[in-house]
PDB file of C-alpha atoms and ligand atoms in Angstrom:
ATOM      1  CA  MET A  11      12.371 -26.747  13.217  1.00 46.00           C
ATOM      2  CA  SER A  12      11.110 -25.129  16.243  1.00 66.00           C
ATOM      3  CA  GLY A  13      12.999 -22.324  17.834  1.00 89.00           C
ATOM      4  CA  ALA A  14      11.423 -19.531  15.957  1.00 96.00           C
ATOM      5  CA  HIS A  15       8.746 -17.070  16.974  1.00 98.00           C
ATOM      6  CA  PHE A  16       6.899 -14.562  15.591  1.00 98.00           C
ATOM      7  CA  ALA A  17       4.115 -11.876  16.968  1.00 98.00           C
ATOM      8  CA  PHE A  18       2.016  -8.934  15.565  1.00 98.00           C
ATOM      9  CA  THR A  19       0.729  -6.572  17.527  1.00 98.00           C
ATOM     10  CA  ASP A  20      -2.779  -5.147  17.480  1.00 98.00           C
ATOM     11  CA  ARG A  21      -3.961  -1.334  19.029  1.00 98.00           C
ATOM     12  CA  TRP A  22      -4.647  -1.909  22.534  1.00 98.00           C
ATOM     13  CA  GLY A  23      -2.737  -2.264  25.874  1.00 97.00           C
ATOM     14  CA  GLY A  24      -0.535   0.739  25.520  1.00 98.00           C
ATOM     15  CA  VAL A  25      -0.206   4.179  27.199  1.00 98.00           C
ATOM     16  CA  SER A  26      -0.452   6.459  24.041  1.00 98.00           C
ATOM     17  CA  ALA A  27      -3.347   9.333  24.142  1.00 98.00           C
ATOM     18  CA  VAL A  28      -5.478  10.010  20.931  1.00 97.00           C
ATOM     19  CA  PRO A  29      -5.165   9.525  18.251  1.00 98.00           C
ATOM     20  CA  TYR A  30      -2.083   7.187  18.696  1.00 98.00           C
ATOM     21  CA  GLU A  31      -4.463   5.299  21.660  1.00 97.00           C
ATOM     22  CA  GLU A  32      -3.366   2.978  22.577  1.00 97.00           C
ATOM     23  CA  LEU A  33      -0.053   0.909  21.799  1.00 98.00           C
ATOM     24  CA  ASN A  34       1.748   3.162  19.115  1.00 98.00           C
ATOM     25  CA  LEU A  35       5.148   1.606  18.899  1.00 98.00           C
ATOM     26  CA  GLY A  36       6.144   4.061  16.274  1.00 98.00           C
ATOM     27  CA  GLY A  37       8.814   6.909  16.951  1.00 95.00           C
ATOM     28  CA  ALA A  38       8.336   8.803  14.122  1.00 94.00           C
ATOM     29  CA  VAL A  39       4.589   9.890  14.225  1.00 96.00           C
ATOM     30  CA  GLY A  40       4.219  12.776  16.742  1.00 97.00           C
ATOM     31  CA  ASP A  41       3.469  10.887  19.671  1.00 98.00           C
ATOM     32  CA  ASP A  42       5.293  11.320  23.515  1.00 98.00           C
ATOM     33  CA  PRO A  43       8.442   9.906  22.550  1.00 97.00           C
ATOM     34  CA  GLY A  44       8.030   8.331  26.536  1.00 98.00           C
ATOM     35  CA  SER A  45       4.806   6.992  25.807  1.00 98.00           C
ATOM     36  CA  VAL A  46       6.118   5.272  22.497  1.00 98.00           C
ATOM     37  CA  ARG A  47       9.142   3.884  25.137  1.00 98.00           C
ATOM     38  CA  THR A  48       6.727   2.552  27.773  1.00 98.00           C
ATOM     39  CA  ASN A  49       4.371   0.892  24.805  1.00 98.00           C
ATOM     40  CA  ARG A  50       8.021  -0.409  23.334  1.00 98.00           C
ATOM     41  CA  GLU A  51       8.719  -2.179  26.620  1.00 98.00           C
ATOM     42  CA  LEU A  52       5.232  -3.147  27.603  1.00 98.00           C
ATOM     43  CA  ALA A  53       4.714  -4.804  24.529  1.00 98.00           C
ATOM     44  CA  ALA A  54       8.673  -6.625  24.660  1.00 98.00           C
ATOM     45  CA  THR A  55       7.392  -7.702  27.836  1.00 97.00           C
ATOM     46  CA  SER A  56       4.658  -9.383  27.110  1.00 97.00           C
ATOM     47  CA  LEU A  57       6.331 -11.053  24.180  1.00 97.00           C
ATOM     48  CA  GLY A  58       8.633 -12.184  26.988  1.00 97.00           C
ATOM     49  CA  LEU A  59      11.434  -9.774  25.182  1.00 97.00           C
ATOM     50  CA  ASP A  60      14.210  -8.135  26.677  1.00 96.00           C
ATOM     51  CA  PRO A  61      13.484  -4.508  25.282  1.00 96.00           C
ATOM     52  CA  ALA A  62      16.964  -3.174  25.074  1.00 96.00           C
ATOM     53  CA  ARG A  63      17.231  -6.559  22.703  1.00 97.00           C
ATOM     54  CA  VAL A  64      14.698  -5.336  20.057  1.00 97.00           C
ATOM     55  CA  VAL A  65      16.354  -3.958  16.726  1.00 98.00           C
ATOM     56  CA  TRP A  66      14.147  -1.177  15.416  1.00 97.00           C
ATOM     57  CA  MET A  67      14.694   0.199  11.307  1.00 96.00           C
ATOM     58  CA  LYS A  68      14.702   3.742  10.550  1.00 97.00           C
ATOM     59  CA  GLN A  69      12.330   2.644   6.835  1.00 97.00           C
ATOM     60  CA  VAL A  70      12.387   4.357   3.440  1.00 97.00           C
ATOM     61  CA  HIS A  71       9.998   2.272   1.192  1.00 96.00           C
ATOM     62  CA  GLY A  72      12.775   0.914  -0.278  1.00 96.00           C
ATOM     63  CA  PRO A  73      15.167  -2.381  -1.069  1.00 97.00           C
ATOM     64  CA  ASP A  74      18.026  -2.287   0.761  1.00 98.00           C
ATOM     65  CA  VAL A  75      18.884  -5.180   3.922  1.00 98.00           C
ATOM     66  CA  VAL A  76      21.306  -4.223   6.635  1.00 98.00           C
ATOM     67  CA  VAL A  77      22.718  -7.529   8.751  1.00 98.00           C
ATOM     68  CA  VAL A  78      22.658  -6.834  12.796  1.00 97.00           C
ATOM     69  CA  ASP A  79      24.244  -9.114  15.028  1.00 96.00           C
ATOM     70  CA  GLU A  80      23.644  -6.402  18.465  1.00 95.00           C
ATOM     71  CA  PRO A  81      21.083  -3.773  19.261  1.00 95.00           C
ATOM     72  CA  TRP A  82      22.158   0.207  17.591  1.00 94.00           C
ATOM     73  CA  GLY A  83      22.972   1.638  21.286  1.00 90.00           C
ATOM     74  CA  GLU A  84      24.318   4.863  20.930  1.00 89.00           C
ATOM     75  CA  ARG A  85      24.499   4.520  16.965  1.00 91.00           C
ATOM     76  CA  PRO A  86      22.710   6.048  14.439  1.00 92.00           C
ATOM     77  CA  VAL A  87      20.090   3.706  13.286  1.00 93.00           C
ATOM     78  CA  PRO A  88      20.758   3.036   9.259  1.00 94.00           C
ATOM     79  CA  GLU A  89      18.071   3.782   6.386  1.00 97.00           C
ATOM     80  CA  ALA A  90      16.420  -0.052   5.716  1.00 98.00           C
ATOM     81  CA  ASP A  91      13.418  -1.959   5.053  1.00 98.00           C
ATOM     82  CA  ALA A  92      14.490  -5.326   5.984  1.00 98.00           C
ATOM     83  CA  VAL A  93      17.058  -6.502   8.416  1.00 98.00           C
ATOM     84  CA  VAL A  94      18.637 -10.369   9.509  1.00 98.00           C
ATOM     85  CA  THR A  95      20.173 -11.771  12.188  1.00 98.00           C
ATOM     86  CA  THR A  96      21.575 -15.171  13.002  1.00 98.00           C
ATOM     87  CA  ARG A  97      22.041 -13.559  16.743  1.00 97.00           C
ATOM     88  CA  ARG A  98      19.352 -15.992  18.577  1.00 96.00           C
ATOM     89  CA  GLY A  99      17.682 -13.731  21.562  1.00 95.00           C
ATOM     90  CA  LEU A 100      17.707 -10.746  18.971  1.00 98.00           C
ATOM     91  CA  ALA A 101      14.476  -9.371  17.794  1.00 98.00           C
ATOM     92  CA  LEU A 102      13.833  -7.471  14.665  1.00 98.00           C
ATOM     93  CA  ALA A 103      10.477  -5.198  14.546  1.00 98.00           C
ATOM     94  CA  VAL A 104       9.369  -4.060  11.434  1.00 98.00           C
ATOM     95  CA  LEU A 105       6.547  -1.095  12.003  1.00 98.00           C
ATOM     96  CA  THR A 106       3.433  -0.608   9.875  1.00 98.00           C
ATOM     97  CA  ALA A 107      -0.042   0.946   9.819  1.00 98.00           C
ATOM     98  CA  ASP A 108      -1.550  -0.799   6.134  1.00 98.00           C
ATOM     99  CA  CYS A 109       1.976  -1.620   4.317  1.00 98.00           C
ATOM    100  CA  THR A 110       2.809  -5.237   4.918  1.00 98.00           C
ATOM    101  CA  PRO A 111       5.059  -6.541   7.930  1.00 98.00           C
ATOM    102  CA  VAL A 112       7.330 -10.072   6.969  1.00 98.00           C
ATOM    103  CA  LEU A 113       8.733 -11.910   8.767  1.00 99.00           C
ATOM    104  CA  LEU A 114      10.777 -15.013   7.854  1.00 98.00           C
ATOM    105  CA  ALA A 115      13.007 -17.749   9.996  1.00 98.00           C
ATOM    106  CA  ASP A 116      14.700 -20.119   9.129  1.00 98.00           C
ATOM    107  CA  PRO A 117      15.360 -22.389  12.938  1.00 97.00           C
ATOM    108  CA  VAL A 118      17.680 -24.824  11.206  1.00 97.00           C
ATOM    109  CA  ALA A 119      20.390 -22.574  10.118  1.00 97.00           C
ATOM    110  CA  GLY A 120      18.991 -19.771  12.443  1.00 97.00           C
ATOM    111  CA  VAL A 121      18.447 -16.786  10.486  1.00 98.00           C
ATOM    112  CA  VAL A 122      15.991 -14.423  10.691  1.00 98.00           C
ATOM    113  CA  ALA A 123      14.592 -11.564   8.866  1.00 98.00           C
ATOM    114  CA  ALA A 124      12.117  -8.911   9.113  1.00 98.00           C
ATOM    115  CA  ALA A 125      10.896  -6.796   6.397  1.00 98.00           C
ATOM    116  CA  HIS A 126       8.710  -3.901   6.001  1.00 98.00           C
ATOM    117  CA  ALA A 127       6.835  -4.124   2.736  1.00 98.00           C
ATOM    118  CA  GLY A 128       4.834  -1.325   1.248  1.00 97.00           C
ATOM    119  CA  ARG A 129       3.756  -0.675  -2.064  1.00 98.00           C
ATOM    120  CA  PRO A 130       7.449   0.771  -3.111  1.00 98.00           C
ATOM    121  CA  GLY A 131       9.043  -1.643  -0.756  1.00 98.00           C
ATOM    122  CA  MET A 132       7.268  -4.769  -2.292  1.00 98.00           C
ATOM    123  CA  VAL A 133       7.547  -3.151  -6.012  1.00 98.00           C
ATOM    124  CA  ALA A 134      10.993  -2.542  -5.389  1.00 98.00           C
ATOM    125  CA  GLY A 135      12.416  -6.088  -4.133  1.00 98.00           C
ATOM    126  CA  VAL A 136      12.401  -5.726  -0.189  1.00 98.00           C
ATOM    127  CA  VAL A 137      11.177  -9.343   0.396  1.00 98.00           C
ATOM    128  CA  PRO A 138      13.139 -11.079  -1.961  1.00 98.00           C
ATOM    129  CA  ALA A 139      16.330  -8.831  -1.149  1.00 98.00           C
ATOM    130  CA  ALA A 140      15.669  -9.658   2.402  1.00 98.00           C
ATOM    131  CA  VAL A 141      15.410 -14.400   1.287  1.00 98.00           C
ATOM    132  CA  GLU A 142      18.884 -13.485  -0.627  1.00 98.00           C
ATOM    133  CA  ALA A 143      20.478 -11.863   2.110  1.00 98.00           C
ATOM    134  CA  MET A 144      19.333 -14.966   4.349  1.00 98.00           C
ATOM    135  CA  VAL A 145      20.448 -17.623   2.077  1.00 98.00           C
ATOM    136  CA  GLY A 146      23.689 -15.399   2.452  1.00 98.00           C
ATOM    137  CA  LEU A 147      23.826 -16.227   5.890  1.00 98.00           C
ATOM    138  CA  GLY A 148      22.526 -20.066   5.093  1.00 98.00           C
ATOM    139  CA  ALA A 149      19.237 -20.260   4.868  1.00 98.00           C
ATOM    140  CA  GLU A 150      17.356 -22.609   2.218  1.00 98.00           C
ATOM    141  CA  PRO A 151      14.013 -20.709   0.694  1.00 98.00           C
ATOM    142  CA  ALA A 152      12.466 -24.697   0.943  1.00 98.00           C
ATOM    143  CA  ARG A 153      12.876 -24.095   5.438  1.00 98.00           C
ATOM    144  CA  ILE A 154      12.457 -20.844   5.177  1.00 98.00           C
ATOM    145  CA  VAL A 155       9.242 -20.008   7.871  1.00 98.00           C
ATOM    146  CA  ALA A 156       7.371 -16.378   6.680  1.00 98.00           C
ATOM    147  CA  ARG A 157       4.010 -15.279   8.221  1.00 98.00           C
ATOM    148  CA  THR A 158       2.568 -11.620   6.752  1.00 98.00           C
ATOM    149  CA  GLY A 159       0.628  -9.352   9.294  1.00 98.00           C
ATOM    150  CA  PRO A 160      -2.026  -7.644   9.210  1.00 98.00           C
ATOM    151  CA  ALA A 161      -2.057  -4.493   6.610  1.00 98.00           C
ATOM    152  CA  VAL A 162      -4.361  -2.871   4.305  1.00 98.00           C
ATOM    153  CA  CYS A 163      -6.370  -6.064   1.816  1.00 98.00           C
ATOM    154  CA  GLY A 164      -6.638  -6.036  -2.111  1.00 98.00           C
ATOM    155  CA  ARG A 165     -10.337  -4.994  -1.179  1.00 98.00           C
ATOM    156  CA  CYS A 166      -9.774  -1.884  -0.090  1.00 98.00           C
ATOM    157  CA  TYR A 167      -6.414  -0.655  -0.978  1.00 98.00           C
ATOM    158  CA  GLU A 168      -7.864   1.233  -3.718  1.00 98.00           C
ATOM    159  CA  VAL A 169      -4.681   3.472  -6.473  1.00 98.00           C
ATOM    160  CA  PRO A 170      -5.086   5.362 -10.030  1.00 98.00           C
ATOM    161  CA  ASP A 171      -5.809   2.631 -12.886  1.00 98.00           C
ATOM    162  CA  ALA A 172      -2.069   3.578 -13.863  1.00 98.00           C
ATOM    163  CA  MET A 173      -0.901   2.860 -10.587  1.00 98.00           C
ATOM    164  CA  ARG A 174      -2.050  -0.041 -10.860  1.00 98.00           C
ATOM    165  CA  ALA A 175      -1.079  -1.218 -13.934  1.00 98.00           C
ATOM    166  CA  GLU A 176       2.377  -0.397 -13.109  1.00 98.00           C
ATOM    167  CA  VAL A 177       2.298  -2.421 -10.120  1.00 98.00           C
ATOM    168  CA  ALA A 178       1.266  -5.338 -11.772  1.00 98.00           C
ATOM    169  CA  ALA A 179       3.644  -4.792 -14.953  1.00 98.00           C
ATOM    170  CA  VAL A 180       6.217  -5.496 -12.171  1.00 98.00           C
ATOM    171  CA  GLU A 181       4.303  -8.215  -9.590  1.00 98.00           C
ATOM    172  CA  PRO A 182       1.210  -9.904 -11.387  1.00 98.00           C
ATOM    173  CA  GLY A 183       0.137 -11.374  -7.688  1.00 98.00           C
ATOM    174  CA  ALA A 184      -1.128  -7.996  -6.585  1.00 98.00           C
ATOM    175  CA  TYR A 185      -3.527  -6.612  -9.448  1.00 98.00           C
ATOM    176  CA  ALA A 186      -6.805  -6.428  -7.803  1.00 98.00           C
ATOM    177  CA  GLU A 187     -10.029  -4.842  -7.714  1.00 98.00           C
ATOM    178  CA  THR A 188     -11.261  -2.862  -4.581  1.00 98.00           C
ATOM    179  CA  SER A 189     -14.889  -4.456  -3.397  1.00 98.00           C
ATOM    180  CA  TRP A 190     -16.858  -1.092  -4.877  1.00 98.00           C
ATOM    181  CA  GLY A 191     -15.506  -2.461  -8.873  1.00 98.00           C
ATOM    182  CA  THR A 192     -12.208   0.232  -9.449  1.00 98.00           C
ATOM    183  CA  PRO A 193      -8.322  -0.701  -9.692  1.00 98.00           C
ATOM    184  CA  ALA A 194      -6.532  -1.655  -6.506  1.00 98.00           C
ATOM    185  CA  VAL A 195      -3.472  -3.415  -5.686  1.00 98.00           C
ATOM    186  CA  ASP A 196      -3.144  -6.174  -3.022  1.00 98.00           C
ATOM    187  CA  VAL A 197       0.059  -5.927  -1.537  1.00 98.00           C
ATOM    188  CA  THR A 198       0.335  -8.613  -0.055  1.00 98.00           C
ATOM    189  CA  ALA A 199      -0.560 -11.270  -2.199  1.00 98.00           C
ATOM    190  CA  GLY A 200       2.234  -9.596  -4.523  1.00 98.00           C
ATOM    191  CA  VAL A 201       4.479 -10.723  -1.469  1.00 98.00           C
ATOM    192  CA  HIS A 202       3.542 -13.943  -1.149  1.00 98.00           C
ATOM    193  CA  ALA A 203       3.814 -14.499  -4.829  1.00 98.00           C
ATOM    194  CA  GLN A 204       7.256 -13.219  -4.578  1.00 98.00           C
ATOM    195  CA  LEU A 205       8.201 -15.883  -1.463  1.00 98.00           C
ATOM    196  CA  GLU A 206       6.371 -18.255  -3.914  1.00 98.00           C
ATOM    197  CA  ARG A 207       8.242 -17.985  -6.539  1.00 98.00           C
ATOM    198  CA  LEU A 208      11.879 -17.789  -4.168  1.00 98.00           C
ATOM    199  CA  GLY A 209      10.198 -21.819  -2.961  1.00 98.00           C
ATOM    200  CA  VAL A 210       9.320 -19.881  -0.094  1.00 98.00           C
ATOM    201  CA  ARG A 211       5.998 -22.426   0.652  1.00 97.00           C
ATOM    202  CA  ASP A 212       6.025 -22.551   4.795  1.00 98.00           C
ATOM    203  CA  ARG A 213       3.687 -18.695   4.677  1.00 98.00           C
ATOM    204  CA  GLU A 214       1.084 -17.685   6.238  1.00 98.00           C
ATOM    205  CA  GLN A 215      -1.171 -14.469   5.661  1.00 98.00           C
ATOM    206  CA  SER A 216      -3.062 -12.794   8.950  1.00 98.00           C
ATOM    207  CA  PRO A 217      -6.483 -11.981   8.059  1.00 98.00           C
ATOM    208  CA  VAL A 218      -6.768  -8.772   9.370  1.00 98.00           C
ATOM    209  CA  CYS A 219      -7.035  -5.776   7.556  1.00 98.00           C
ATOM    210  CA  THR A 220      -6.003  -2.884   9.265  1.00 98.00           C
ATOM    211  CA  ILE A 221      -8.316  -0.449   7.482  1.00 98.00           C
ATOM    212  CA  GLU A 222     -11.269  -2.854   8.128  1.00 98.00           C
ATOM    213  CA  SER A 223     -10.503  -3.484  12.133  1.00 98.00           C
ATOM    214  CA  ASP A 224     -10.965  -0.757  14.749  1.00 97.00           C
ATOM    215  CA  ASP A 225      -8.405  -3.062  16.405  1.00 98.00           C
ATOM    216  CA  HIS A 226      -5.241  -1.847  14.384  1.00 98.00           C
ATOM    217  CA  PHE A 227      -3.755   1.239  13.014  1.00 98.00           C
ATOM    218  CA  SER A 228      -4.498   2.562   9.925  1.00 98.00           C
ATOM    219  CA  TYR A 229      -2.537   5.012   8.204  1.00 97.00           C
ATOM    220  CA  ARG A 230      -5.570   5.299   5.068  1.00 97.00           C
ATOM    221  CA  ARG A 231      -7.972   5.083   7.490  1.00 97.00           C
ATOM    222  CA  GLU A 232      -6.812   7.745  10.029  1.00 97.00           C
ATOM    223  CA  GLY A 233      -4.094  10.178   8.490  1.00 96.00           C
ATOM    224  CA  LEU A 234      -1.842  10.568  12.053  1.00 97.00           C
ATOM    225  CA  THR A 235      -2.367   7.599  13.822  1.00 98.00           C
ATOM    226  CA  GLY A 236       0.225   4.731  15.801  1.00 98.00           C
ATOM    227  CA  ARG A 237       2.395   1.525  14.019  1.00 98.00           C
ATOM    228  CA  LEU A 238       1.925  -1.534  15.070  1.00 98.00           C
ATOM    229  CA  ALA A 239       4.657  -3.923  14.631  1.00 98.00           C
ATOM    230  CA  GLY A 240       5.613  -7.576  14.045  1.00 98.00           C
ATOM    231  CA  TYR A 241       8.616  -8.967  16.076  1.00 98.00           C
ATOM    232  CA  VAL A 242      10.532 -12.774  15.030  1.00 98.00           C
ATOM    233  CA  TRP A 243      13.482 -14.111  16.761  1.00 98.00           C
ATOM    234  CA  LEU A 244      15.476 -17.692  17.920  1.00 97.00           C
ATOM    235  CA  ASP A 245      15.366 -18.781  21.436  1.00 91.00           C
TER     236      ASP A 245
HETATM  237 ZN1   ZN B 326      -9.961  -4.668   3.462  1.00 71.38          ZN
END
């Protein structure tokens, strides 16, 4: 059952200036492109990855999944919020700053996936769609290992009452209340409820709440800020 690797970055160890300090890995948040390139190289190298063998997505908060077997190279990056591969050594990356990064691997089948699950993506079912794509490539839910990374927690993610009701109608597991007693959504809990129903039992959740942690980027806390990355790959 070995051979799958999961990693989540924090905000330190890069070259970006305020307000993206330091390890901003997002290329569409207004940071200097040279700094982002350097940060992506630093992050990949620290994980023992070839920066040219990391696949990034153009995330749009939707349910679409793409299957890849090589880096995009000069081709346009498709809009998708989940990416799946069977190619060993090819790392899949997801960018977040409060949304839930979801990494999935079936090391036996040799299939991995990375998904970006914010509130809209979780409701739209991007994580079940990623699992379905993995199953189509030979994965079995009972063998899938799932890891969710740093994200805004259900005690911090305040939403209007109507929005909570709308989300909970689709995914009751995401119903939450803030620490100050107002309506909230717990996206990560929703993701884990979805995975549980699909039979994905080997799951771990990062204890880090991005809004509460000064070591992580948080869009809701900071507005203009950087992006964290989650990486998954097979040996
Ligand atoms: Zn929190």
